[in-house]
XYZ file of C-alpha atoms in Angstrom:
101
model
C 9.651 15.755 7.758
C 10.979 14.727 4.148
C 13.662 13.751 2.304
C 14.345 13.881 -1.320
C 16.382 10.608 -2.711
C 18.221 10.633 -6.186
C 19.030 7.524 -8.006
C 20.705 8.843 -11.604
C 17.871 10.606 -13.353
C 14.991 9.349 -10.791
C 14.180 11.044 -8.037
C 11.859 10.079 -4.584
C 10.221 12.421 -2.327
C 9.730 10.766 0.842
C 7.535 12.404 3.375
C 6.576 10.909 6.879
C 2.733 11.449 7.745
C 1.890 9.029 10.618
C -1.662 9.292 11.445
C -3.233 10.327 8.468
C -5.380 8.596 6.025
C -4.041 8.909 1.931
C -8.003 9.486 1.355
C -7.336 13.075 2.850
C -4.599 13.726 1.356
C -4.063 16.046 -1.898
C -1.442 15.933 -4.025
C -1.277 18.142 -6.854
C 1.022 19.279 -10.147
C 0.663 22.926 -11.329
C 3.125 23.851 -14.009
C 6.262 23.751 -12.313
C 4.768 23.239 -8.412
C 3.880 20.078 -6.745
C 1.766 20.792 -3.639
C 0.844 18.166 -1.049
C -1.083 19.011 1.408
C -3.871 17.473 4.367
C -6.949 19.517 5.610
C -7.473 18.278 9.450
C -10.486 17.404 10.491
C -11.885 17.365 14.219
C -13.848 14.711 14.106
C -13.501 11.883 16.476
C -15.657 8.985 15.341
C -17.984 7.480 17.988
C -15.520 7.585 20.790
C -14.874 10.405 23.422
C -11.172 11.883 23.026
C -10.218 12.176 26.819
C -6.312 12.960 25.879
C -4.986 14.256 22.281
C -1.242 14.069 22.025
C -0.876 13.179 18.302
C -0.734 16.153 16.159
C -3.265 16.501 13.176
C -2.874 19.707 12.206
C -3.387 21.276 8.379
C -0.254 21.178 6.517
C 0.741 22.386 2.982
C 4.391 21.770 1.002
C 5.326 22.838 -2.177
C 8.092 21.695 -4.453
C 9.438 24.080 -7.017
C 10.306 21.139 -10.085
C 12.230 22.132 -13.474
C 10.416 21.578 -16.623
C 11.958 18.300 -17.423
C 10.968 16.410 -14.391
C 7.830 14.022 -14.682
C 5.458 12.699 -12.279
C 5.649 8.740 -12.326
C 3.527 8.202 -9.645
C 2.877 7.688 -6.154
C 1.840 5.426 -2.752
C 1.013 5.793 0.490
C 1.807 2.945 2.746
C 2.272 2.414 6.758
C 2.480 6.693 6.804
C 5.147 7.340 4.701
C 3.901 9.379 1.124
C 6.570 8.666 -1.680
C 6.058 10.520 -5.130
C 8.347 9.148 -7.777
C 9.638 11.290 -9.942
C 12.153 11.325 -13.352
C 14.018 13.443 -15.338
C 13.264 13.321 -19.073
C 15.648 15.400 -21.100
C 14.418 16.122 -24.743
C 17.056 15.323 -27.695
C 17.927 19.179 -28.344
C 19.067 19.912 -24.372
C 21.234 16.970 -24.230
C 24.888 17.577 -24.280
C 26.661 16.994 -28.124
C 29.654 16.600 -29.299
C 31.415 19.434 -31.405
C 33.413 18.017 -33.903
C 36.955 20.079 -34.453
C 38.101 20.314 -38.477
């Protein structure tokens, strides 16, 4: 689950992954795609799993992003992922003002 929070030109992706450590996670910018994803791994340290109900499986998410968005940054803390994003418009997209004679 996820949820994408907009605050003027800044935007958060918020995604909820309860169980996993960041150090397995990937996140990743390709041109225009951010991917996030987690490889699951079986292993089970030095104890004996008698029960698994906790999910861990393999996931992968993309985001399509325009051209003009930037990466900022992000954290992982008690299992919630937030990338910050922000949306940089250059001087020649930017709406101007057409003076009438």
């Amino acid at each position: 689950p996820y949820n994408v929070l907009q605050d003027g030109d800044n935007f958060t992706i918020e995604i909820a992954l309860a169980g996993i450590n960041k150090k397995d996670l990937n996140v990743e910018r390709q041109e225009n795609t951010l991917t996030i994803s987690y490889e699951s791994s079986d292993d089970v340290d030095k104890m004996e799993r008698i029960y698994k109900g906790i999910a861990q499986r393999s996931f992968k998410r993309k985001f399509t992003l325009s051209e003009d968005i930037v990466i900022e940054g992000a954290t992982f803390k008690d299992g919630m992922l937030n990338i910050f994003l922000k949306r940089i418009i250059p001087e020649e997209k930017k709406p101007k003002q057409i003076k009438i004679k």
